[in-house]
Amino acid sequence: MSGKSSITEGGTFFALLRFALPLMAVNLLQVFYTSADMMIVGLSGVGDAVGAIGTTLPMINLIVNAFMGMSVGANVVLAGAIGAHDGEKAEKVLHTSLVFSVIIGILAALIGMAVSRPVLSVMGNRGELMNLSVKYSVIYFAGVPALSVTNFSAAMLRASGDSKSPLCIIGISGLFNVLFNLLFVLAFGMSVDGVALATVLANILSAILLIVRLAKRKTPYALRFSKLRLNKKALFSIVHIGVPAGLQSILFSVSHLLIQSSVLTVNNSIAGADAAYQPVVKGCSAATNLETFANTAVNAVTQAAITFIGQNAGAGNYKRCRRVRRSAYGLGFCTATLSAMLLLLLHKPLLALYGVTPGEDGTLERIAYESAAARMMIMMAPYFLLAFMETGSAIMQALSRPLTATAVSVCGSVLFRVLWIIFVFDAVPTLTVIFISYPISWLLTGTVHFIFGQREIKALEKKQAQQSSCLQ
């Protein structure tokens, strides 16, 4: 292995690891926004506050991820342009992406505010849980334009090989988020509205700082405010990759909505809709939030793989793409396994941060804790399968095969989970039946992604060899 290790040359595993670590830290900090919301709102004394945020997130993710998937397209297109040393194209992609981020951020905010109450009602939210959920989601959506700019700006920096700047900037805004949470909840006596407002302010701060960083870069494709405009060709390239990624996120979120609705069904059968608070919802919300820490760690590996494979594919270096692919699978497995083991070992003190503790038998506290523990055990033990699936999907996107990645994910995960809930859960309506559908779908989807990724790289290598032969 050469002493030099970078995106397009040298060793792959440790280069990928060094690039992924700052991304991991960024992702974990972003998750900490929501975690801080749920932990601190638990101090407000409002029984359904934690459950309100937890039950709202699938609906928020449905709308936000539908638009934020476009940032994947921006990342892939910019990485390819940089790998091909096409400075002019990179410049157009960057400025088009930022303008586009504002447009879709505003659209997502307006749609989210309009549909929050009806969607939450269809999911089965009622009474105080409904009122708190709507209040949180409407305020959260007001800050989505800033969140959109943050995601796109961070994607632009990652695509150019800079994964450290987003870490520093989101670290700063994350600290402010926690301070605002404490101020609004403990000092001003607010509840879900206070933590939602804190998240909005933190997103605005991170968006401003990332824009400043892009403007100060000393590269041919640095941000120049005078060049902010939509370029049709660049926009088409971004949308070509981004729309399937967004569609994939939408469909995943639909399955999560259905599962959340099933969790509410179990909750009502165990505790009753008129309980002091909804224990199964609270427990599952806390466990789900903890799982996002492991998920974002894995996601950092997939984001790094997109940048590495995108730049090397742009340079026509398909042999290195193959090496990066192997390293990404290995690093994803290690990351998922270590993250899951850590969460399982520390699940009691971590759940206690959300107010979920083992109470006496038959109490709401006991129901909440057992629900959370059941979810974590079923999901975390085979968590390496999630990395297997996510890495395969990211590789197909980086190789400019987003439609294939989406089709495989929809059939292997979304459709499978929907059918599982309709037929299996309907016959055996338990939490165990709900959660076991996840690892099964990860294995099915990941296997097909792996096969397709292998075939795609072989096809690209064969095409390149034929072109070289013709030139000779």
CSV table of C-alpha atoms in Angstrom, one decimal:
chain,number,residue,atom,x,y,z
A,1,MET,CA,0.0,0.0,0.0
A,2,SER,CA,1.3,3.4,-0.9
A,3,GLY,CA,2.0,5.9,1.8
A,4,LYS,CA,-0.5,8.3,0.2
A,5,SER,CA,-4.2,7.5,0.6
A,6,SER,CA,-6.9,9.6,-0.9
A,7,ILE,CA,-10.2,9.4,-2.7
A,8,THR,CA,-8.8,8.5,-6.1
A,9,GLU,CA,-5.4,6.8,-5.2
A,10,GLY,CA,-3.7,4.8,-2.4
A,11,GLY,CA,-5.4,2.5,0.0
A,12,THR,CA,-9.1,2.3,0.3
A,13,PHE,CA,-10.2,1.0,3.7
A,14,PHE,CA,-8.4,3.5,5.9
A,15,ALA,CA,-9.0,6.3,3.4
A,16,LEU,CA,-12.7,5.5,3.5
A,17,LEU,CA,-12.6,5.3,7.3
A,18,ARG,CA,-10.8,8.6,7.7
A,19,PHE,CA,-13.4,10.3,5.4
A,20,ALA,CA,-16.3,8.6,7.1
A,21,LEU,CA,-15.4,9.4,10.7
A,22,PRO,CA,-16.1,13.2,10.4
A,23,LEU,CA,-19.3,12.3,8.5
A,24,MET,CA,-20.2,9.9,11.4
A,25,ALA,CA,-19.7,12.7,13.9
A,26,VAL,CA,-21.8,15.1,11.8
A,27,ASN,CA,-24.6,12.6,11.5
A,28,LEU,CA,-24.5,11.8,15.2
A,29,LEU,CA,-24.7,15.4,16.1
A,30,GLN,CA,-27.7,15.9,13.8
A,31,VAL,CA,-29.4,12.9,15.5
A,32,PHE,CA,-28.5,14.5,18.8
A,33,TYR,CA,-30.9,17.4,17.8
A,34,THR,CA,-33.8,15.0,18.0
A,35,SER,CA,-32.5,13.1,20.9
A,36,ALA,CA,-32.0,16.3,22.9
A,37,ASP,CA,-35.6,17.2,22.0
A,38,MET,CA,-36.9,13.9,23.4
A,39,MET,CA,-34.7,13.8,26.4
A,40,ILE,CA,-35.2,17.4,27.5
A,41,VAL,CA,-38.9,17.5,26.7
A,42,GLY,CA,-39.3,14.6,29.1
A,43,LEU,CA,-38.3,17.1,31.9
A,44,SER,CA,-41.4,19.2,31.0
A,45,GLY,CA,-43.7,16.9,33.0
A,46,VAL,CA,-46.0,16.4,30.0
A,47,GLY,CA,-46.7,12.6,29.9
A,48,ASP,CA,-47.2,12.3,26.1
A,49,ALA,CA,-44.5,14.7,25.1
A,50,VAL,CA,-41.8,12.1,24.3
A,51,GLY,CA,-44.4,9.9,22.5
A,52,ALA,CA,-45.6,12.9,20.5
A,53,ILE,CA,-42.2,13.6,19.1
A,54,GLY,CA,-41.6,9.9,18.4
A,55,THR,CA,-44.9,9.3,16.6
A,56,THR,CA,-44.4,12.5,14.6
A,57,LEU,CA,-41.0,11.6,13.1
A,58,PRO,CA,-42.2,9.1,10.6
A,59,MET,CA,-44.6,11.6,9.1
A,60,ILE,CA,-41.9,14.4,9.1
A,61,ASN,CA,-39.4,12.0,7.5
A,62,LEU,CA,-41.9,11.1,4.8
A,63,ILE,CA,-42.1,14.7,3.6
A,64,VAL,CA,-38.6,15.9,4.4
A,65,ASN,CA,-36.7,12.9,3.0
A,66,ALA,CA,-38.8,13.0,-0.2
A,67,PHE,CA,-37.1,16.4,-1.0
A,68,MET,CA,-33.8,15.9,0.8
A,69,GLY,CA,-33.1,12.8,-1.4
A,70,MET,CA,-32.2,15.3,-4.0
A,71,SER,CA,-29.0,16.1,-2.1
A,72,VAL,CA,-27.9,12.6,-2.9
A,73,GLY,CA,-28.1,13.5,-6.6
A,74,ALA,CA,-26.2,16.7,-6.0
A,75,ASN,CA,-23.5,14.7,-4.2
A,76,VAL,CA,-23.1,12.1,-6.9
A,77,VAL,CA,-23.1,14.6,-9.8
A,78,LEU,CA,-20.6,17.0,-8.2
A,79,ALA,CA,-18.3,14.1,-7.2
A,80,GLY,CA,-18.4,12.8,-10.8
A,81,ALA,CA,-17.5,16.3,-12.1
A,82,ILE,CA,-14.6,16.7,-9.7
A,83,GLY,CA,-13.3,13.2,-10.5
A,84,ALA,CA,-13.4,14.1,-14.2
A,85,HIS,CA,-11.6,17.4,-13.5
A,86,ASP,CA,-14.5,19.3,-15.1
A,87,GLY,CA,-14.4,22.6,-13.1
A,88,GLU,CA,-17.0,24.3,-15.2
A,89,LYS,CA,-19.6,21.6,-14.6
A,90,ALA,CA,-18.8,21.4,-10.9
A,91,GLU,CA,-19.4,25.1,-10.6
A,92,LYS,CA,-22.8,24.9,-12.3
A,93,VAL,CA,-23.8,21.9,-10.2
A,94,LEU,CA,-22.9,23.7,-6.9
A,95,HIS,CA,-24.8,26.9,-7.6
A,96,THR,CA,-27.8,25.1,-9.1
A,97,SER,CA,-27.9,22.8,-6.1
A,98,LEU,CA,-28.0,25.7,-3.6
A,99,VAL,CA,-30.8,27.5,-5.4
A,100,PHE,CA,-32.7,24.2,-5.8
A,101,SER,CA,-32.3,23.5,-2.1
A,102,VAL,CA,-34.1,26.7,-1.2
A,103,ILE,CA,-37.0,26.0,-3.6
A,104,ILE,CA,-37.6,22.4,-2.4
A,105,GLY,CA,-37.1,23.4,1.2
A,106,ILE,CA,-40.0,25.9,0.9
A,107,LEU,CA,-42.2,23.3,-0.8
A,108,ALA,CA,-41.5,20.7,1.8
A,109,ALA,CA,-42.4,23.2,4.6
A,110,LEU,CA,-45.7,24.2,3.0
A,111,ILE,CA,-46.7,20.7,2.3
A,112,GLY,CA,-45.7,19.5,5.8
A,113,MET,CA,-47.7,22.2,7.6
A,114,ALA,CA,-50.8,21.5,5.5
A,115,VAL,CA,-50.9,17.7,5.9
A,116,SER,CA,-49.6,17.3,9.5
A,117,ARG,CA,-53.0,17.0,11.2
A,118,PRO,CA,-54.7,14.7,8.7
A,119,VAL,CA,-51.8,12.4,8.3
A,120,LEU,CA,-51.3,12.1,12.1
A,121,SER,CA,-55.0,11.4,12.4
A,122,VAL,CA,-54.9,8.6,9.9
A,123,MET,CA,-52.0,7.1,11.8
A,124,GLY,CA,-54.2,6.8,14.9
A,125,ASN,CA,-53.2,9.8,17.0
A,126,ARG,CA,-55.9,11.1,19.3
A,127,GLY,CA,-56.5,13.5,22.2
A,128,GLU,CA,-53.5,15.2,23.8
A,129,LEU,CA,-51.0,13.0,21.9
A,130,MET,CA,-52.5,14.5,18.6
A,131,ASN,CA,-52.4,18.1,19.8
A,132,LEU,CA,-48.8,17.9,20.9
A,133,SER,CA,-47.8,16.0,17.7
A,134,VAL,CA,-49.3,18.7,15.5
A,135,LYS,CA,-47.8,21.5,17.5
A,136,TYR,CA,-44.3,20.0,17.2
A,137,SER,CA,-44.6,19.1,13.5
A,138,VAL,CA,-45.9,22.6,12.4
A,139,ILE,CA,-43.0,24.4,14.1
A,140,TYR,CA,-40.5,21.9,12.9
A,141,PHE,CA,-41.6,22.3,9.3
A,142,ALA,CA,-41.1,26.1,9.5
A,143,GLY,CA,-37.4,25.4,9.7
A,144,VAL,CA,-37.2,22.9,6.9
A,145,PRO,CA,-35.9,25.5,4.3
A,146,ALA,CA,-32.9,26.0,6.5
A,147,LEU,CA,-32.5,22.2,7.0
A,148,SER,CA,-32.6,21.8,3.2
A,149,VAL,CA,-29.8,24.4,2.7
A,150,THR,CA,-27.8,22.6,5.4
A,151,ASN,CA,-28.1,19.2,3.8
A,152,PHE,CA,-27.3,20.4,0.3
A,153,SER,CA,-24.3,22.5,1.5
A,154,ALA,CA,-22.9,19.6,3.5
A,155,ALA,CA,-23.3,17.4,0.5
A,156,MET,CA,-21.4,19.8,-1.7
A,157,LEU,CA,-18.5,19.9,0.8
A,158,ARG,CA,-18.4,16.1,1.1
A,159,ALA,CA,-18.4,15.7,-2.7
A,160,SER,CA,-15.3,17.9,-2.9
A,161,GLY,CA,-13.6,15.8,-0.3
A,162,ASP,CA,-14.2,18.0,2.8
A,163,SER,CA,-15.9,16.1,5.5
A,164,LYS,CA,-14.4,18.0,8.4
A,165,SER,CA,-16.1,21.4,7.9
A,166,PRO,CA,-19.6,20.1,8.2
A,167,LEU,CA,-18.5,18.4,11.5
A,168,CYS,CA,-17.3,21.6,13.0
A,169,ILE,CA,-20.3,23.7,11.9
A,170,ILE,CA,-23.0,21.2,12.9
A,171,GLY,CA,-21.2,20.7,16.2
A,172,ILE,CA,-21.5,24.4,16.9
A,173,SER,CA,-25.2,24.5,15.9
A,174,GLY,CA,-25.8,21.2,17.9
A,175,LEU,CA,-24.5,22.9,21.0
A,176,PHE,CA,-26.8,25.8,20.5
A,177,ASN,CA,-29.7,23.4,19.9
A,178,VAL,CA,-29.2,21.9,23.3
A,179,LEU,CA,-28.8,25.2,25.1
A,180,PHE,CA,-32.0,26.5,23.4
A,181,ASN,CA,-33.8,23.3,24.4
A,182,LEU,CA,-32.9,23.8,28.1
A,183,LEU,CA,-33.8,27.5,27.9
A,184,PHE,CA,-37.2,27.0,26.4
A,185,VAL,CA,-38.2,24.0,28.5
A,186,LEU,CA,-36.7,24.6,31.9
A,187,ALA,CA,-36.7,28.4,32.0
A,188,PHE,CA,-39.7,29.3,29.9
A,189,GLY,CA,-41.8,26.3,30.8
A,190,MET,CA,-42.5,25.2,27.2
A,191,SER,CA,-42.9,21.6,26.0
A,192,VAL,CA,-42.8,20.2,22.4
A,193,ASP,CA,-43.1,23.7,21.0
A,194,GLY,CA,-39.9,24.8,22.8
A,195,VAL,CA,-37.8,21.9,21.5
A,196,ALA,CA,-39.2,22.3,18.0
A,197,LEU,CA,-38.3,26.0,18.0
A,198,ALA,CA,-34.8,25.2,19.3
A,199,THR,CA,-34.3,22.8,16.3
A,200,VAL,CA,-35.4,25.5,13.9
A,201,LEU,CA,-32.9,28.0,15.3
A,202,ALA,CA,-30.1,25.5,15.2
A,203,ASN,CA,-30.9,24.6,11.5
A,204,ILE,CA,-30.8,28.3,10.6
A,205,LEU,CA,-27.4,28.7,12.3
A,206,SER,CA,-25.9,25.7,10.6
A,207,ALA,CA,-27.2,26.8,7.1
A,208,ILE,CA,-25.6,30.2,7.5
A,209,LEU,CA,-22.2,28.8,8.6
A,210,LEU,CA,-22.1,26.2,5.8
A,211,ILE,CA,-22.9,28.9,3.2
A,212,VAL,CA,-20.1,31.1,4.5
A,213,ARG,CA,-17.7,28.1,4.4
A,214,LEU,CA,-18.6,27.3,0.7
A,215,ALA,CA,-18.1,31.0,-0.2
A,216,LYS,CA,-14.6,31.1,1.4
A,217,ARG,CA,-13.2,28.0,-0.4
A,218,LYS,CA,-10.2,28.5,-2.7
A,219,THR,CA,-11.4,26.3,-5.5
A,220,PRO,CA,-12.7,26.8,-9.0
A,221,TYR,CA,-16.1,25.7,-7.8
A,222,ALA,CA,-16.4,27.8,-4.7
A,223,LEU,CA,-19.7,29.6,-4.0
A,224,ARG,CA,-20.1,33.0,-5.7
A,225,PHE,CA,-23.4,34.6,-4.9
A,226,SER,CA,-23.5,36.4,-8.3
A,227,LYS,CA,-23.6,32.9,-10.0
A,228,LEU,CA,-26.5,31.5,-8.0
A,229,ARG,CA,-29.0,30.4,-10.7
A,230,LEU,CA,-30.6,27.2,-12.0
A,231,ASN,CA,-28.6,25.6,-14.9
A,232,LYS,CA,-31.0,23.3,-16.8
A,233,LYS,CA,-28.4,20.6,-17.6
A,234,ALA,CA,-27.0,20.5,-14.1
A,235,LEU,CA,-30.5,20.4,-12.7
A,236,PHE,CA,-31.5,17.5,-14.9
A,237,SER,CA,-28.4,15.6,-13.8
A,238,ILE,CA,-29.2,16.2,-10.1
A,239,VAL,CA,-32.9,15.3,-10.5
A,240,HIS,CA,-32.0,12.2,-12.5
A,241,ILE,CA,-30.2,10.8,-9.5
A,242,GLY,CA,-32.2,12.6,-6.8
A,243,VAL,CA,-35.8,11.8,-7.8
A,244,PRO,CA,-35.3,8.0,-7.4
A,245,ALA,CA,-33.4,8.5,-4.1
A,246,GLY,CA,-36.3,10.8,-2.9
A,247,LEU,CA,-38.9,8.3,-4.1
A,248,GLN,CA,-37.1,5.5,-2.2
A,249,SER,CA,-37.1,7.6,0.9
A,250,ILE,CA,-40.9,8.3,0.5
A,251,LEU,CA,-41.7,4.7,0.2
A,252,PHE,CA,-39.5,3.7,3.1
A,253,SER,CA,-41.3,6.4,5.2
A,254,VAL,CA,-44.7,5.1,4.1
A,255,SER,CA,-43.8,1.7,5.5
A,256,HIS,CA,-42.6,3.3,8.7
A,257,LEU,CA,-45.9,5.2,8.9
A,258,LEU,CA,-47.8,1.9,8.6
A,259,ILE,CA,-45.6,0.3,11.2
A,260,GLN,CA,-46.1,3.3,13.6
A,261,SER,CA,-49.8,2.9,13.1
A,262,SER,CA,-49.5,-0.8,14.0
A,263,VAL,CA,-47.5,0.1,17.1
A,264,LEU,CA,-50.5,2.4,18.1
A,265,THR,CA,-52.8,-0.6,17.6
A,266,VAL,CA,-50.7,-2.7,20.0
A,267,ASN,CA,-50.6,0.2,22.4
A,268,ASN,CA,-54.4,0.5,22.5
A,269,SER,CA,-54.9,-3.2,23.0
A,270,ILE,CA,-52.5,-3.3,25.9
A,271,ALA,CA,-52.9,0.0,27.7
A,272,GLY,CA,-56.1,1.4,26.2
A,273,ALA,CA,-56.4,4.7,24.4
A,274,ASP,CA,-57.6,6.4,27.7
A,275,ALA,CA,-54.5,5.6,29.7
A,276,ALA,CA,-52.6,8.5,31.4
A,277,TYR,CA,-50.1,8.3,28.6
A,278,GLN,CA,-49.4,5.9,25.8
A,279,PRO,CA,-46.6,3.5,27.1
A,280,VAL,CA,-46.0,1.4,24.1
A,281,VAL,CA,-45.6,4.5,21.9
A,282,LYS,CA,-43.3,6.1,24.4
A,283,GLY,CA,-41.1,3.0,24.8
A,284,CYS,CA,-40.9,2.4,21.0
A,285,SER,CA,-40.2,6.1,20.4
A,286,ALA,CA,-37.3,6.0,22.8
A,287,ALA,CA,-35.8,2.8,21.3
A,288,THR,CA,-36.3,4.1,17.8
A,289,ASN,CA,-34.4,7.3,18.6
A,290,LEU,CA,-31.5,5.3,20.1
A,291,GLU,CA,-31.4,3.2,17.0
A,292,THR,CA,-30.9,6.3,14.9
A,293,PHE,CA,-27.5,6.7,16.4
A,294,ALA,CA,-26.4,3.3,15.0
A,295,ASN,CA,-28.2,4.1,11.7
A,296,THR,CA,-26.4,7.4,11.2
A,297,ALA,CA,-23.1,5.8,11.9
A,298,VAL,CA,-23.8,3.3,9.1
A,299,ASN,CA,-25.1,6.1,6.9
A,300,ALA,CA,-21.7,7.9,7.2
A,301,VAL,CA,-20.1,4.9,5.6
A,302,THR,CA,-22.6,4.9,2.7
A,303,GLN,CA,-22.1,8.7,2.2
A,304,ALA,CA,-18.4,8.2,2.0
A,305,ALA,CA,-18.9,5.3,-0.4
A,306,ILE,CA,-21.0,7.6,-2.7
A,307,THR,CA,-18.2,10.2,-2.8
A,308,PHE,CA,-15.4,7.7,-3.3
A,309,ILE,CA,-17.1,5.6,-6.0
A,310,GLY,CA,-18.6,8.8,-7.6
A,311,GLN,CA,-15.2,10.4,-8.1
A,312,ASN,CA,-13.5,7.2,-9.2
A,313,ALA,CA,-16.4,6.3,-11.6
A,314,GLY,CA,-16.1,9.9,-13.0
A,315,ALA,CA,-12.4,9.3,-13.6
A,316,GLY,CA,-13.1,5.9,-15.2
A,317,ASN,CA,-11.2,4.0,-12.5
A,318,TYR,CA,-13.5,1.0,-12.1
A,319,LYS,CA,-10.9,-1.3,-10.6
A,320,ARG,CA,-10.6,1.2,-7.7
A,321,CYS,CA,-14.4,1.3,-7.5
A,322,ARG,CA,-14.3,-2.5,-6.9
A,323,ARG,CA,-11.8,-2.0,-4.1
A,324,VAL,CA,-13.8,0.8,-2.5
A,325,ARG,CA,-16.9,-1.4,-2.7
A,326,ARG,CA,-15.2,-4.2,-0.7
A,327,SER,CA,-13.9,-1.7,1.8
A,328,ALA,CA,-17.3,-0.1,2.2
A,329,TYR,CA,-19.0,-3.4,2.9
A,330,GLY,CA,-16.3,-4.3,5.5
A,331,LEU,CA,-16.4,-0.9,7.2
A,332,GLY,CA,-20.3,-1.0,7.2
A,333,PHE,CA,-20.3,-4.4,8.9
A,334,CYS,CA,-17.9,-3.3,11.6
A,335,THR,CA,-19.7,0.0,12.2
A,336,ALA,CA,-23.1,-1.6,12.4
A,337,THR,CA,-21.9,-4.4,14.7
A,338,LEU,CA,-20.0,-2.2,17.1
A,339,SER,CA,-22.8,0.4,17.3
A,340,ALA,CA,-25.5,-2.3,17.9
A,341,MET,CA,-23.4,-4.0,20.6
A,342,LEU,CA,-22.8,-0.7,22.4
A,343,LEU,CA,-26.5,0.2,22.4
A,344,LEU,CA,-27.6,-3.2,23.7
A,345,LEU,CA,-25.0,-3.1,26.5
A,346,LEU,CA,-26.1,0.3,27.6
A,347,HIS,CA,-29.8,0.1,26.9
A,348,LYS,CA,-31.0,0.5,30.5
A,349,PRO,CA,-29.2,3.8,31.3
A,350,LEU,CA,-29.8,5.1,27.7
A,351,LEU,CA,-33.5,4.4,27.9
A,352,ALA,CA,-33.6,6.1,31.3
A,353,LEU,CA,-32.5,9.4,29.6
A,354,TYR,CA,-36.0,9.3,27.9
A,355,GLY,CA,-37.8,8.6,31.1
A,356,VAL,CA,-38.2,4.9,30.2
A,357,THR,CA,-37.3,2.8,33.2
A,358,PRO,CA,-38.3,-0.7,34.5
A,359,GLY,CA,-41.3,-0.1,36.8
A,360,GLU,CA,-43.3,-2.6,38.8
A,361,ASP,CA,-45.2,-5.3,36.9
A,362,GLY,CA,-48.5,-4.1,35.4
A,363,THR,CA,-47.6,-0.4,35.4
A,364,LEU,CA,-47.4,1.8,32.4
A,365,GLU,CA,-43.7,2.3,33.2
A,366,ARG,CA,-43.1,-1.4,32.9
A,367,ILE,CA,-45.0,-1.7,29.6
A,368,ALA,CA,-43.0,1.2,28.1
A,369,TYR,CA,-39.7,-0.4,29.2
A,370,GLU,CA,-40.6,-3.9,27.9
A,371,SER,CA,-41.7,-2.4,24.6
A,372,ALA,CA,-38.5,-0.5,24.2
A,373,ALA,CA,-36.3,-3.5,25.2
A,374,ALA,CA,-38.1,-5.8,22.8
A,375,ARG,CA,-37.6,-3.5,19.9
A,376,MET,CA,-33.9,-3.0,20.6
A,377,MET,CA,-33.1,-6.7,20.9
A,378,ILE,CA,-34.9,-7.7,17.7
A,379,MET,CA,-33.5,-4.8,15.7
A,380,MET,CA,-30.0,-4.6,17.1
A,381,ALA,CA,-28.9,-8.2,17.1
A,382,PRO,CA,-28.9,-8.5,13.3
A,383,TYR,CA,-28.1,-4.9,12.6
A,384,PHE,CA,-25.2,-5.7,10.3
A,385,LEU,CA,-27.8,-6.7,7.8
A,386,LEU,CA,-28.9,-3.0,7.6
A,387,ALA,CA,-25.4,-2.0,6.7
A,388,PHE,CA,-25.4,-4.8,4.0
A,389,MET,CA,-28.5,-3.3,2.5
A,390,GLU,CA,-27.6,0.4,2.8
A,391,THR,CA,-24.1,0.0,1.4
A,392,GLY,CA,-25.4,-1.9,-1.7
A,393,SER,CA,-28.0,0.8,-2.4
A,394,ALA,CA,-25.4,3.6,-2.1
A,395,ILE,CA,-23.1,1.9,-4.5
A,396,MET,CA,-25.7,1.6,-7.1
A,397,GLN,CA,-26.6,5.3,-6.7
A,398,ALA,CA,-22.9,6.3,-7.0
A,399,LEU,CA,-22.7,4.3,-10.2
A,400,SER,CA,-25.6,6.3,-11.6
A,401,ARG,CA,-28.1,3.5,-11.4
A,402,PRO,CA,-30.6,5.2,-9.1
A,403,LEU,CA,-33.7,3.6,-10.7
A,404,THR,CA,-32.3,0.1,-10.1
A,405,ALA,CA,-31.5,1.0,-6.5
A,406,THR,CA,-34.9,2.3,-5.9
A,407,ALA,CA,-36.7,-0.6,-7.5
A,408,VAL,CA,-34.8,-3.1,-5.5
A,409,SER,CA,-35.3,-1.2,-2.2
A,410,VAL,CA,-39.1,-0.8,-2.9
A,411,CYS,CA,-39.6,-4.4,-3.6
A,412,GLY,CA,-37.3,-5.9,-1.0
A,413,SER,CA,-38.1,-3.6,1.9
A,414,VAL,CA,-41.1,-1.4,1.4
A,415,LEU,CA,-43.5,-3.8,-0.4
A,416,PHE,CA,-42.3,-6.7,1.8
A,417,ARG,CA,-43.1,-4.8,5.0
A,418,VAL,CA,-46.4,-3.6,3.8
A,419,LEU,CA,-47.5,-7.1,2.9
A,420,TRP,CA,-46.1,-8.4,6.2
A,421,ILE,CA,-48.2,-5.9,8.2
A,422,ILE,CA,-51.3,-6.6,6.1
A,423,PHE,CA,-51.1,-10.4,6.4
A,424,VAL,CA,-48.8,-11.6,9.2
A,425,PHE,CA,-49.4,-8.8,11.7
A,426,ASP,CA,-53.1,-9.0,11.1
A,427,ALA,CA,-53.0,-12.7,12.1
A,428,VAL,CA,-50.6,-12.2,15.0
A,429,PRO,CA,-50.8,-8.6,16.2
A,430,THR,CA,-47.7,-8.3,18.5
A,431,LEU,CA,-44.7,-6.0,18.6
A,432,THR,CA,-42.4,-9.0,17.9
A,433,VAL,CA,-44.1,-9.7,14.6
A,434,ILE,CA,-43.9,-6.0,13.7
A,435,PHE,CA,-40.1,-5.6,14.4
A,436,ILE,CA,-38.9,-9.0,12.9
A,437,SER,CA,-40.0,-7.8,9.5
A,438,TYR,CA,-37.0,-5.4,9.5
A,439,PRO,CA,-34.1,-7.8,9.5
A,440,ILE,CA,-35.8,-10.1,7.0
A,441,SER,CA,-36.3,-7.2,4.6
A,442,TRP,CA,-32.7,-6.0,5.1
A,443,LEU,CA,-31.3,-9.4,4.1
A,444,LEU,CA,-33.6,-9.8,1.0
A,445,THR,CA,-32.8,-6.2,-0.2
A,446,GLY,CA,-29.1,-6.3,0.6
A,447,THR,CA,-28.6,-9.6,-1.3
A,448,VAL,CA,-30.1,-8.3,-4.5
A,449,HIS,CA,-28.2,-5.0,-4.2
A,450,PHE,CA,-25.0,-6.9,-3.8
A,451,ILE,CA,-25.6,-9.0,-7.0
A,452,PHE,CA,-26.6,-6.0,-9.1
A,453,GLY,CA,-23.6,-3.9,-7.9
A,454,GLN,CA,-21.2,-6.7,-8.9
A,455,ARG,CA,-22.8,-7.0,-12.3
A,456,GLU,CA,-22.7,-3.2,-12.9
A,457,ILE,CA,-19.0,-2.8,-12.2
A,458,LYS,CA,-18.2,-5.8,-14.4
A,459,ALA,CA,-20.3,-4.2,-17.2
A,460,LEU,CA,-18.5,-0.9,-16.8
A,461,GLU,CA,-15.1,-2.5,-16.9
A,462,LYS,CA,-16.1,-4.5,-20.0
A,463,LYS,CA,-17.3,-1.3,-21.7
A,464,GLN,CA,-14.1,0.5,-20.9
A,465,ALA,CA,-12.0,-2.3,-22.2
A,466,GLN,CA,-13.9,-2.4,-25.5
A,467,GLN,CA,-13.5,1.4,-25.9
A,468,SER,CA,-9.8,1.1,-25.3
A,469,SER,CA,-9.5,-1.7,-27.8
A,470,CYS,CA,-11.3,0.4,-30.5
A,471,LEU,CA,-9.0,3.3,-29.9
A,472,GLN,CA,-6.0,1.1,-30.4
